[in-house]
C-alpha positions as YAML, in Angstrom:
chain: A
units: angstrom
residues:
- id: 1
  name: UNK
  ca: [29.23, 63.81, -129.70]
- id: 2
  name: UNK
  ca: [32.30, 63.36, -129.72]
- id: 3
  name: UNK
  ca: [33.78, 62.74, -125.85]
- id: 4
  name: UNK
  ca: [36.18, 63.39, -123.34]
- id: 5
  name: UNK
  ca: [38.19, 60.36, -123.82]
- id: 6
  name: UNK
  ca: [37.64, 60.67, -128.20]
- id: 7
  name: UNK
  ca: [38.69, 64.51, -128.12]
- id: 8
  name: UNK
  ca: [41.93, 64.34, -125.97]
- id: 9
  name: UNK
  ca: [42.90, 61.86, -128.77]
- id: 10
  name: UNK
  ca: [42.34, 64.36, -130.88]
- id: 11
  name: UNK
  ca: [44.56, 66.74, -129.37]
- id: 12
  name: UNK
  ca: [47.29, 63.72, -129.06]
- id: 13
  name: UNK
  ca: [46.38, 63.20, -132.58]
- id: 14
  name: UNK
  ca: [47.85, 67.36, -133.04]
- id: 15
  name: UNK
  ca: [50.32, 67.50, -131.20]
- id: 16
  name: UNK
  ca: [51.64, 64.48, -133.32]
- id: 17
  name: UNK
  ca: [50.78, 66.26, -136.38]
- id: 18
  name: UNK
  ca: [50.63, 69.73, -136.96]
- id: 19
  name: UNK
  ca: [52.71, 71.00, -134.50]
- id: 20
  name: UNK
  ca: [55.91, 72.01, -135.67]
- id: 21
  name: UNK
  ca: [54.38, 72.89, -138.68]
- id: 22
  name: UNK
  ca: [53.20, 76.28, -140.00]
- id: 23
  name: UNK
  ca: [49.43, 77.82, -140.86]
- id: 24
  name: UNK
  ca: [48.45, 78.61, -145.12]
- id: 25
  name: UNK
  ca: [45.67, 79.13, -145.95]
- id: 26
  name: UNK
  ca: [42.61, 78.69, -144.17]
- id: 27
  name: UNK
  ca: [38.71, 77.61, -145.70]
- id: 28
  name: UNK
  ca: [35.67, 78.66, -144.82]
- id: 29
  name: UNK
  ca: [33.41, 76.48, -145.61]
- id: 30
  name: UNK
  ca: [30.00, 77.54, -143.50]
- id: 31
  name: UNK
  ca: [29.97, 81.09, -142.05]
- id: 32
  name: UNK
  ca: [27.68, 80.13, -139.68]
- id: 33
  name: UNK
  ca: [30.06, 77.58, -137.72]
- id: 34
  name: UNK
  ca: [32.88, 80.73, -137.39]
- id: 35
  name: UNK
  ca: [32.11, 82.41, -133.68]
- id: 36
  name: UNK
  ca: [34.00, 85.44, -133.38]
- id: 37
  name: UNK
  ca: [35.12, 88.01, -136.42]
- id: 38
  name: UNK
  ca: [38.11, 89.71, -134.03]
- id: 39
  name: UNK
  ca: [40.16, 88.32, -135.22]
- id: 40
  name: UNK
  ca: [40.13, 87.66, -138.74]
- id: 41
  name: UNK
  ca: [40.24, 82.99, -138.52]
- id: 42
  name: UNK
  ca: [42.96, 84.27, -142.26]
- id: 43
  name: UNK
  ca: [45.14, 85.63, -139.33]
- id: 44
  name: UNK
  ca: [46.19, 82.12, -138.43]
- id: 45
  name: UNK
  ca: [47.70, 82.25, -141.33]
- id: 46
  name: UNK
  ca: [52.06, 81.77, -141.37]
- id: 47
  name: UNK
  ca: [51.59, 80.83, -137.70]
- id: 48
  name: UNK
  ca: [53.46, 78.05, -136.36]
- id: 49
  name: UNK
  ca: [51.30, 75.70, -134.82]
- id: 50
  name: UNK
  ca: [52.72, 74.55, -131.57]
- id: 51
  name: UNK
  ca: [50.76, 73.01, -128.94]
- id: 52
  name: UNK
  ca: [46.89, 71.69, -128.91]
- id: 53
  name: UNK
  ca: [44.78, 71.90, -125.81]
- id: 54
  name: UNK
  ca: [41.04, 70.12, -124.92]
- id: 55
  name: UNK
  ca: [39.01, 71.65, -122.24]
- id: 56
  name: UNK
  ca: [35.86, 69.26, -121.55]
- id: 57
  name: UNK
  ca: [34.65, 69.02, -124.86]
- id: 58
  name: UNK
  ca: [36.61, 71.72, -126.54]
- id: 59
  name: UNK
  ca: [39.19, 70.97, -129.42]
- id: 60
  name: UNK
  ca: [42.25, 73.85, -129.57]
- id: 61
  name: UNK
  ca: [45.39, 74.13, -131.27]
- id: 62
  name: UNK
  ca: [47.76, 76.80, -130.65]
- id: 63
  name: UNK
  ca: [48.93, 79.33, -133.43]
- id: 64
  name: UNK
  ca: [51.59, 81.46, -132.54]
- id: 65
  name: UNK
  ca: [50.47, 82.97, -130.18]
- id: 66
  name: UNK
  ca: [46.05, 82.41, -130.97]
- id: 67
  name: UNK
  ca: [43.33, 79.60, -130.55]
- id: 68
  name: UNK
  ca: [42.17, 77.71, -133.52]
- id: 69
  name: UNK
  ca: [39.19, 76.17, -131.18]
- id: 70
  name: UNK
  ca: [35.67, 73.35, -131.20]
- id: 71
  name: UNK
  ca: [32.94, 72.53, -130.99]
- id: 72
  name: UNK
  ca: [32.23, 69.20, -132.59]
- id: 73
  name: UNK
  ca: [28.32, 69.15, -131.08]
- id: 74
  name: UNK
  ca: [27.34, 65.72, -131.93]
- id: 75
  name: UNK
  ca: [28.08, 65.14, -135.89]
- id: 76
  name: UNK
  ca: [31.27, 67.01, -136.23]
- id: 77
  name: UNK
  ca: [34.76, 65.30, -136.60]
- id: 78
  name: UNK
  ca: [38.22, 65.94, -137.40]
- id: 79
  name: UNK
  ca: [39.79, 64.65, -140.63]
- id: 80
  name: UNK
  ca: [44.03, 64.61, -141.27]
- id: 81
  name: UNK
  ca: [44.19, 64.99, -145.82]
- id: 82
  name: UNK
  ca: [47.87, 63.82, -146.70]
- id: 83
  name: UNK
  ca: [46.61, 65.42, -150.05]
- id: 84
  name: UNK
  ca: [43.78, 67.81, -149.48]
- id: 85
  name: UNK
  ca: [42.54, 69.97, -152.81]
- id: 86
  name: UNK
  ca: [44.18, 73.21, -153.44]
- id: 87
  name: UNK
  ca: [40.85, 74.66, -154.66]
- id: 88
  name: UNK
  ca: [39.31, 76.65, -151.95]
- id: 89
  name: UNK
  ca: [35.18, 75.33, -151.27]
- id: 90
  name: UNK
  ca: [32.80, 77.10, -152.09]
- id: 91
  name: UNK
  ca: [30.71, 78.16, -148.85]
- id: 92
  name: UNK
  ca: [27.06, 77.42, -148.09]
- id: 93
  name: UNK
  ca: [27.56, 74.59, -150.02]
- id: 94
  name: UNK
  ca: [26.02, 71.08, -149.39]
- id: 95
  name: UNK
  ca: [29.81, 69.34, -148.52]
- id: 96
  name: UNK
  ca: [29.70, 68.80, -144.51]
- id: 97
  name: UNK
  ca: [33.02, 70.01, -144.86]
- id: 98
  name: UNK
  ca: [32.56, 73.72, -142.07]
- id: 99
  name: UNK
  ca: [36.41, 74.39, -142.02]
- id: 100
  name: UNK
  ca: [39.79, 73.44, -143.93]
- id: 101
  name: UNK
  ca: [43.63, 74.54, -142.40]
- id: 102
  name: UNK
  ca: [46.08, 73.95, -144.85]
- id: 103
  name: UNK
  ca: [49.68, 73.76, -143.65]
- id: 104
  name: UNK
  ca: [52.66, 73.58, -144.71]
- id: 105
  name: UNK
  ca: [56.18, 70.90, -142.75]
- id: 106
  name: UNK
  ca: [59.47, 70.96, -141.46]
- id: 107
  name: UNK
  ca: [59.50, 68.08, -144.73]
- id: 108
  name: UNK
  ca: [58.60, 69.73, -147.42]
- id: 109
  name: UNK
  ca: [54.17, 68.03, -147.18]
- id: 110
  name: UNK
  ca: [51.08, 70.37, -147.47]
- id: 111
  name: UNK
  ca: [48.30, 68.49, -144.79]
- id: 112
  name: UNK
  ca: [45.47, 70.14, -144.20]
- id: 113
  name: UNK
  ca: [43.16, 68.79, -141.27]
- id: 114
  name: UNK
  ca: [39.46, 69.56, -142.33]
- id: 115
  name: UNK
  ca: [36.32, 69.95, -139.86]
- id: 116
  name: UNK
  ca: [33.00, 68.56, -140.80]
- id: 117
  name: UNK
  ca: [29.65, 68.19, -139.72]
- id: 118
  name: UNK
  ca: [27.00, 65.73, -140.46]
- id: 119
  name: UNK
  ca: [23.62, 65.63, -140.30]
- id: 120
  name: UNK
  ca: [20.56, 69.17, -141.10]
- id: 121
  name: UNK
  ca: [21.15, 70.92, -137.55]
- id: 122
  name: UNK
  ca: [24.81, 72.68, -138.32]
- id: 123
  name: UNK
  ca: [26.08, 73.64, -134.70]
- id: 124
  name: UNK
  ca: [29.59, 72.89, -135.20]
- id: 125
  name: UNK
  ca: [31.26, 75.81, -133.79]
- id: 126
  name: UNK
  ca: [34.73, 77.47, -133.57]
- id: 127
  name: UNK
  ca: [35.97, 81.05, -131.89]
- id: 128
  name: UNK
  ca: [39.93, 81.72, -133.12]
- id: 129
  name: UNK
  ca: [40.66, 83.99, -129.30]
- id: 130
  name: UNK
  ca: [44.24, 84.42, -128.31]
- id: 131
  name: UNK
  ca: [43.01, 82.44, -124.34]
- id: 132
  name: UNK
  ca: [40.85, 80.20, -123.99]
- id: 133
  name: UNK
  ca: [38.90, 80.95, -122.31]
- id: 134
  name: UNK
  ca: [37.99, 83.62, -124.44]
- id: 135
  name: UNK
  ca: [35.76, 81.03, -125.42]
- id: 136
  name: UNK
  ca: [31.68, 81.13, -122.93]
- id: 137
  name: UNK
  ca: [31.72, 77.61, -123.61]
- id: 138
  name: UNK
  ca: [35.49, 76.86, -121.90]
- id: 139
  name: UNK
  ca: [34.70, 79.77, -119.47]
- id: 140
  name: UNK
  ca: [31.21, 77.66, -117.56]
- id: 141
  name: UNK
  ca: [33.01, 74.28, -117.95]
- id: 142
  name: UNK
  ca: [32.98, 72.94, -114.09]
- id: 143
  name: UNK
  ca: [35.65, 70.73, -113.62]
- id: 144
  name: UNK
  ca: [37.92, 68.34, -115.96]
- id: 145
  name: UNK
  ca: [35.87, 65.18, -114.84]
- id: 146
  name: UNK
  ca: [39.17, 63.26, -114.80]
- id: 147
  name: UNK
  ca: [40.79, 66.14, -113.21]
- id: 148
  name: UNK
  ca: [37.72, 65.96, -110.24]
- id: 149
  name: UNK
  ca: [39.20, 64.71, -106.84]
- id: 150
  name: UNK
  ca: [36.24, 62.52, -105.00]
- id: 151
  name: UNK
  ca: [35.82, 65.25, -102.74]
- id: 152
  name: UNK
  ca: [35.04, 67.79, -104.84]
- id: 153
  name: UNK
  ca: [32.46, 65.88, -107.21]
- id: 154
  name: UNK
  ca: [31.03, 64.88, -103.64]
- id: 155
  name: UNK
  ca: [30.31, 68.08, -103.57]
- id: 156
  name: UNK
  ca: [29.26, 68.43, -106.65]
- id: 157
  name: UNK
  ca: [27.09, 65.98, -106.51]
- id: 158
  name: UNK
  ca: [25.55, 66.96, -103.59]
- id: 159
  name: UNK
  ca: [24.90, 70.87, -104.50]
- id: 160
  name: UNK
  ca: [22.34, 69.71, -107.27]
- id: 161
  name: UNK
  ca: [19.40, 67.34, -106.75]
- id: 162
  name: UNK
  ca: [18.73, 66.14, -109.88]
- id: 163
  name: UNK
  ca: [18.51, 62.95, -111.78]
- id: 164
  name: UNK
  ca: [22.32, 60.72, -111.35]
- id: 165
  name: UNK
  ca: [22.22, 61.25, -115.73]
- id: 166
  name: UNK
  ca: [20.86, 64.78, -116.36]
- id: 167
  name: UNK
  ca: [24.47, 66.09, -113.66]
- id: 168
  name: UNK
  ca: [27.53, 64.20, -114.64]
- id: 169
  name: UNK
  ca: [26.13, 65.23, -117.83]
- id: 170
  name: UNK
  ca: [26.16, 68.72, -117.22]
- id: 171
  name: UNK
  ca: [28.85, 71.29, -118.77]
- id: 172
  name: UNK
  ca: [28.40, 73.77, -116.31]
- id: 173
  name: UNK
  ca: [29.31, 70.98, -113.36]
- id: 174
  name: UNK
  ca: [31.28, 68.69, -114.28]
- id: 175
  name: UNK
  ca: [33.16, 68.73, -118.33]
- id: 176
  name: UNK
  ca: [33.92, 66.10, -121.11]
- id: 177
  name: UNK
  ca: [31.26, 63.96, -120.32]
- id: 178
  name: UNK
  ca: [28.13, 63.09, -123.20]
- id: 179
  name: UNK
  ca: [25.46, 61.05, -123.08]
- id: 180
  name: UNK
  ca: [27.16, 57.92, -124.44]
- id: 181
  name: UNK
  ca: [30.65, 57.20, -121.57]
- id: 182
  name: UNK
  ca: [27.55, 58.55, -119.14]
- id: 183
  name: UNK
  ca: [25.52, 55.22, -120.18]
- id: 184
  name: UNK
  ca: [29.17, 53.33, -119.59]
- id: 185
  name: UNK
  ca: [30.08, 55.46, -115.88]
- id: 186
  name: UNK
  ca: [26.54, 54.38, -114.11]
- id: 187
  name: UNK
  ca: [26.65, 51.25, -115.32]
- id: 188
  name: UNK
  ca: [29.92, 50.31, -114.41]
- id: 189
  name: UNK
  ca: [28.86, 52.31, -111.58]
- id: 190
  name: UNK
  ca: [25.28, 49.94, -110.95]
- id: 191
  name: UNK
  ca: [23.32, 52.98, -110.55]
- id: 192
  name: UNK
  ca: [19.80, 53.64, -112.53]
- id: 193
  name: UNK
  ca: [19.89, 56.87, -114.09]
- id: 194
  name: UNK
  ca: [17.05, 58.24, -112.42]
- id: 195
  name: UNK
  ca: [18.78, 57.54, -108.82]
- id: 196
  name: UNK
  ca: [18.85, 61.06, -107.10]
- id: 197
  name: UNK
  ca: [22.09, 62.99, -106.54]
- id: 198
  name: UNK
  ca: [20.59, 64.27, -102.91]
- id: 199
  name: UNK
  ca: [19.19, 61.00, -102.32]
- id: 200
  name: UNK
  ca: [22.84, 58.99, -103.79]
- id: 201
  name: UNK
  ca: [23.89, 56.53, -100.71]
- id: 202
  name: UNK
  ca: [27.93, 57.60, -100.06]
- id: 203
  name: UNK
  ca: [28.82, 54.70, -100.76]
- id: 204
  name: UNK
  ca: [27.76, 54.67, -103.85]
- id: 205
  name: UNK
  ca: [28.78, 57.95, -105.10]
- id: 206
  name: UNK
  ca: [32.15, 56.39, -104.20]
- id: 207
  name: UNK
  ca: [31.54, 53.41, -106.46]
- id: 208
  name: UNK
  ca: [30.68, 56.19, -109.08]
- id: 209
  name: UNK
  ca: [33.69, 58.12, -108.60]
- id: 210
  name: UNK
  ca: [35.99, 55.12, -109.59]
- id: 211
  name: UNK
  ca: [33.43, 53.55, -111.87]
- id: 212
  name: UNK
  ca: [34.39, 57.80, -114.50]
- id: 213
  name: UNK
  ca: [37.60, 57.65, -113.72]
- id: 214
  name: UNK
  ca: [38.17, 53.82, -114.85]
- id: 215
  name: UNK
  ca: [36.01, 53.94, -117.74]
- id: 216
  name: UNK
  ca: [37.67, 57.24, -119.01]
- id: 217
  name: UNK
  ca: [40.72, 56.07, -118.38]
- id: 218
  name: UNK
  ca: [40.76, 52.87, -120.59]
- id: 219
  name: UNK
  ca: [39.06, 55.10, -122.77]
- id: 220
  name: UNK
  ca: [41.17, 57.18, -123.55]
- id: 221
  name: UNK
  ca: [43.90, 54.54, -123.01]
- id: 222
  name: UNK
  ca: [41.53, 52.98, -125.85]
- id: 223
  name: UNK
  ca: [41.12, 55.99, -128.00]
- id: 224
  name: UNK
  ca: [44.75, 58.16, -127.81]
- id: 225
  name: UNK
  ca: [47.28, 56.72, -130.58]
- id: 226
  name: UNK
  ca: [44.00, 56.20, -132.70]
- id: 227
  name: UNK
  ca: [44.00, 57.19, -136.24]
- id: 228
  name: UNK
  ca: [41.14, 60.34, -135.91]
- id: 229
  name: UNK
  ca: [39.67, 58.43, -138.67]
- id: 230
  name: UNK
  ca: [39.12, 55.23, -136.31]
- id: 231
  name: UNK
  ca: [39.15, 56.93, -133.27]
- id: 232
  name: UNK
  ca: [34.53, 56.50, -133.61]
- id: 233
  name: UNK
  ca: [34.73, 52.33, -134.63]
- id: 234
  name: UNK
  ca: [37.09, 52.21, -131.18]
- id: 235
  name: UNK
  ca: [34.28, 54.03, -129.61]
- id: 236
  name: UNK
  ca: [31.84, 52.14, -129.95]
- id: 237
  name: UNK
  ca: [34.15, 49.30, -129.23]
- id: 238
  name: UNK
  ca: [34.26, 49.70, -126.19]
- id: 239
  name: UNK
  ca: [30.62, 49.78, -125.25]
- id: 240
  name: UNK
  ca: [28.18, 47.63, -123.21]
- id: 241
  name: UNK
  ca: [25.14, 49.39, -123.28]
- id: 242
  name: UNK
  ca: [25.27, 52.62, -125.47]
- id: 243
  name: UNK
  ca: [23.72, 52.09, -128.19]
- id: 244
  name: UNK
  ca: [23.07, 49.04, -127.57]
- id: 245
  name: UNK
  ca: [18.76, 48.25, -128.04]
- id: 246
  name: UNK
  ca: [17.84, 45.12, -127.16]
- id: 247
  name: UNK
  ca: [21.08, 42.88, -126.97]
- id: 248
  name: UNK
  ca: [22.22, 40.86, -123.69]
- id: 249
  name: UNK
  ca: [24.15, 43.02, -121.16]
- id: 250
  name: UNK
  ca: [27.43, 41.19, -120.89]
- id: 251
  name: UNK
  ca: [27.54, 41.45, -117.39]
- id: 252
  name: UNK
  ca: [24.68, 39.97, -116.40]
- id: 253
  name: UNK
  ca: [22.66, 38.83, -119.73]
- id: 254
  name: UNK
  ca: [19.44, 40.85, -119.59]
- id: 255
  name: UNK
  ca: [18.08, 42.15, -122.71]
- id: 256
  name: UNK
  ca: [19.77, 46.36, -122.12]
- id: 257
  name: UNK
  ca: [16.34, 48.42, -121.91]
- id: 258
  name: UNK
  ca: [16.43, 52.40, -123.44]
- id: 259
  name: UNK
  ca: [14.35, 56.12, -123.01]
- id: 260
  name: UNK
  ca: [13.98, 58.04, -125.28]
- id: 261
  name: UNK
  ca: [14.16, 61.42, -125.28]
- id: 262
  name: UNK
  ca: [12.30, 64.72, -127.81]
- id: 263
  name: UNK
  ca: [16.65, 64.23, -129.86]
- id: 264
  name: UNK
  ca: [18.25, 61.69, -127.72]
- id: 265
  name: UNK
  ca: [17.77, 58.55, -125.95]
- id: 266
  name: UNK
  ca: [20.37, 56.80, -123.63]
- id: 267
  name: UNK
  ca: [20.52, 53.38, -122.12]
- id: 268
  name: UNK
  ca: [20.40, 50.81, -119.85]
- id: 269
  name: UNK
  ca: [20.60, 47.48, -117.62]
- id: 270
  name: UNK
  ca: [17.82, 47.03, -115.37]
- id: 271
  name: UNK
  ca: [19.69, 44.37, -113.75]
- id: 272
  name: UNK
  ca: [22.52, 45.60, -113.93]
- id: 273
  name: UNK
  ca: [20.77, 49.43, -112.40]
- id: 274
  name: UNK
  ca: [17.81, 49.20, -111.08]
- id: 275
  name: UNK
  ca: [17.28, 45.70, -109.57]
- id: 276
  name: UNK
  ca: [15.02, 43.79, -112.35]
- id: 277
  name: UNK
  ca: [12.68, 47.30, -113.00]
- id: 278
  name: UNK
  ca: [12.36, 49.10, -116.14]
- id: 279
  name: UNK
  ca: [11.96, 52.89, -116.21]
- id: 280
  name: UNK
  ca: [9.54, 54.50, -117.72]
- id: 281
  name: UNK
  ca: [9.94, 56.89, -120.57]
- id: 282
  name: UNK
  ca: [11.02, 60.55, -119.56]
- id: 283
  name: UNK
  ca: [7.40, 61.81, -120.12]
- id: 284
  name: UNK
  ca: [6.29, 59.66, -117.25]
- id: 285
  name: UNK
  ca: [9.70, 60.18, -115.28]
- id: 286
  name: UNK
  ca: [8.84, 57.86, -112.92]
- id: 287
  name: UNK
  ca: [9.89, 53.56, -113.11]
- id: 288
  name: UNK
  ca: [6.52, 51.41, -113.53]
- id: 289
  name: UNK
  ca: [5.68, 49.49, -110.74]
...
């Protein structure tokens, strides 16, 4: 799933490539992806692209007073097409394409952006609104992970009692962090994913805040300026524990371990994070003795 650094990079990509263009035809290939009907997607046509923004993991493109907002979910992505097909896609086909926005640039080019979604579980969402806060998911977001102060961060953690891994990916508490970067942040802070927010020592909360800032800032720095097609690879290359089950931890050399969920998993280093203990399967919800 694209998280804060990748979505920020995509927003910057749109600022550099789409701002100044005029929206042409908008092709909807997956009707289920469009979550609003008034104004219709056709209302974007003929409007100047005037900006782009990010709210947590939501990406937005401003088109003359209207916003095209998307949440890419797990399998979604944005692609820039220099020479798109001019034949409208057939709605409901097997193609991963969900939405295509054609542009006319001041230079006379006719590129497009494609919103695509891989896999069979279609969760990509598109909204056309005049105010991003009208998108329900944006209205529910907590403070952005790169904007929150340490004092606010501490209050957020102390205001709940749950596993730290669960808390920092809860978008209503803190916006922008997902499964991958939470693994990296906890590894950097040397904190167990099963540590409780209520009982985490004050010095560890401070270390966690610093790790969050460092990991996300570094990821944004590496991601912004990359071509949209290269962002996924850039994300993978920077990971130390996430998606590295069975491989040696680059910090201590211990084997990276995994805890599996119904649809996903997370990774951690026992030596760096849990005092050498192996975390139990989620169903047991305790440490193995």
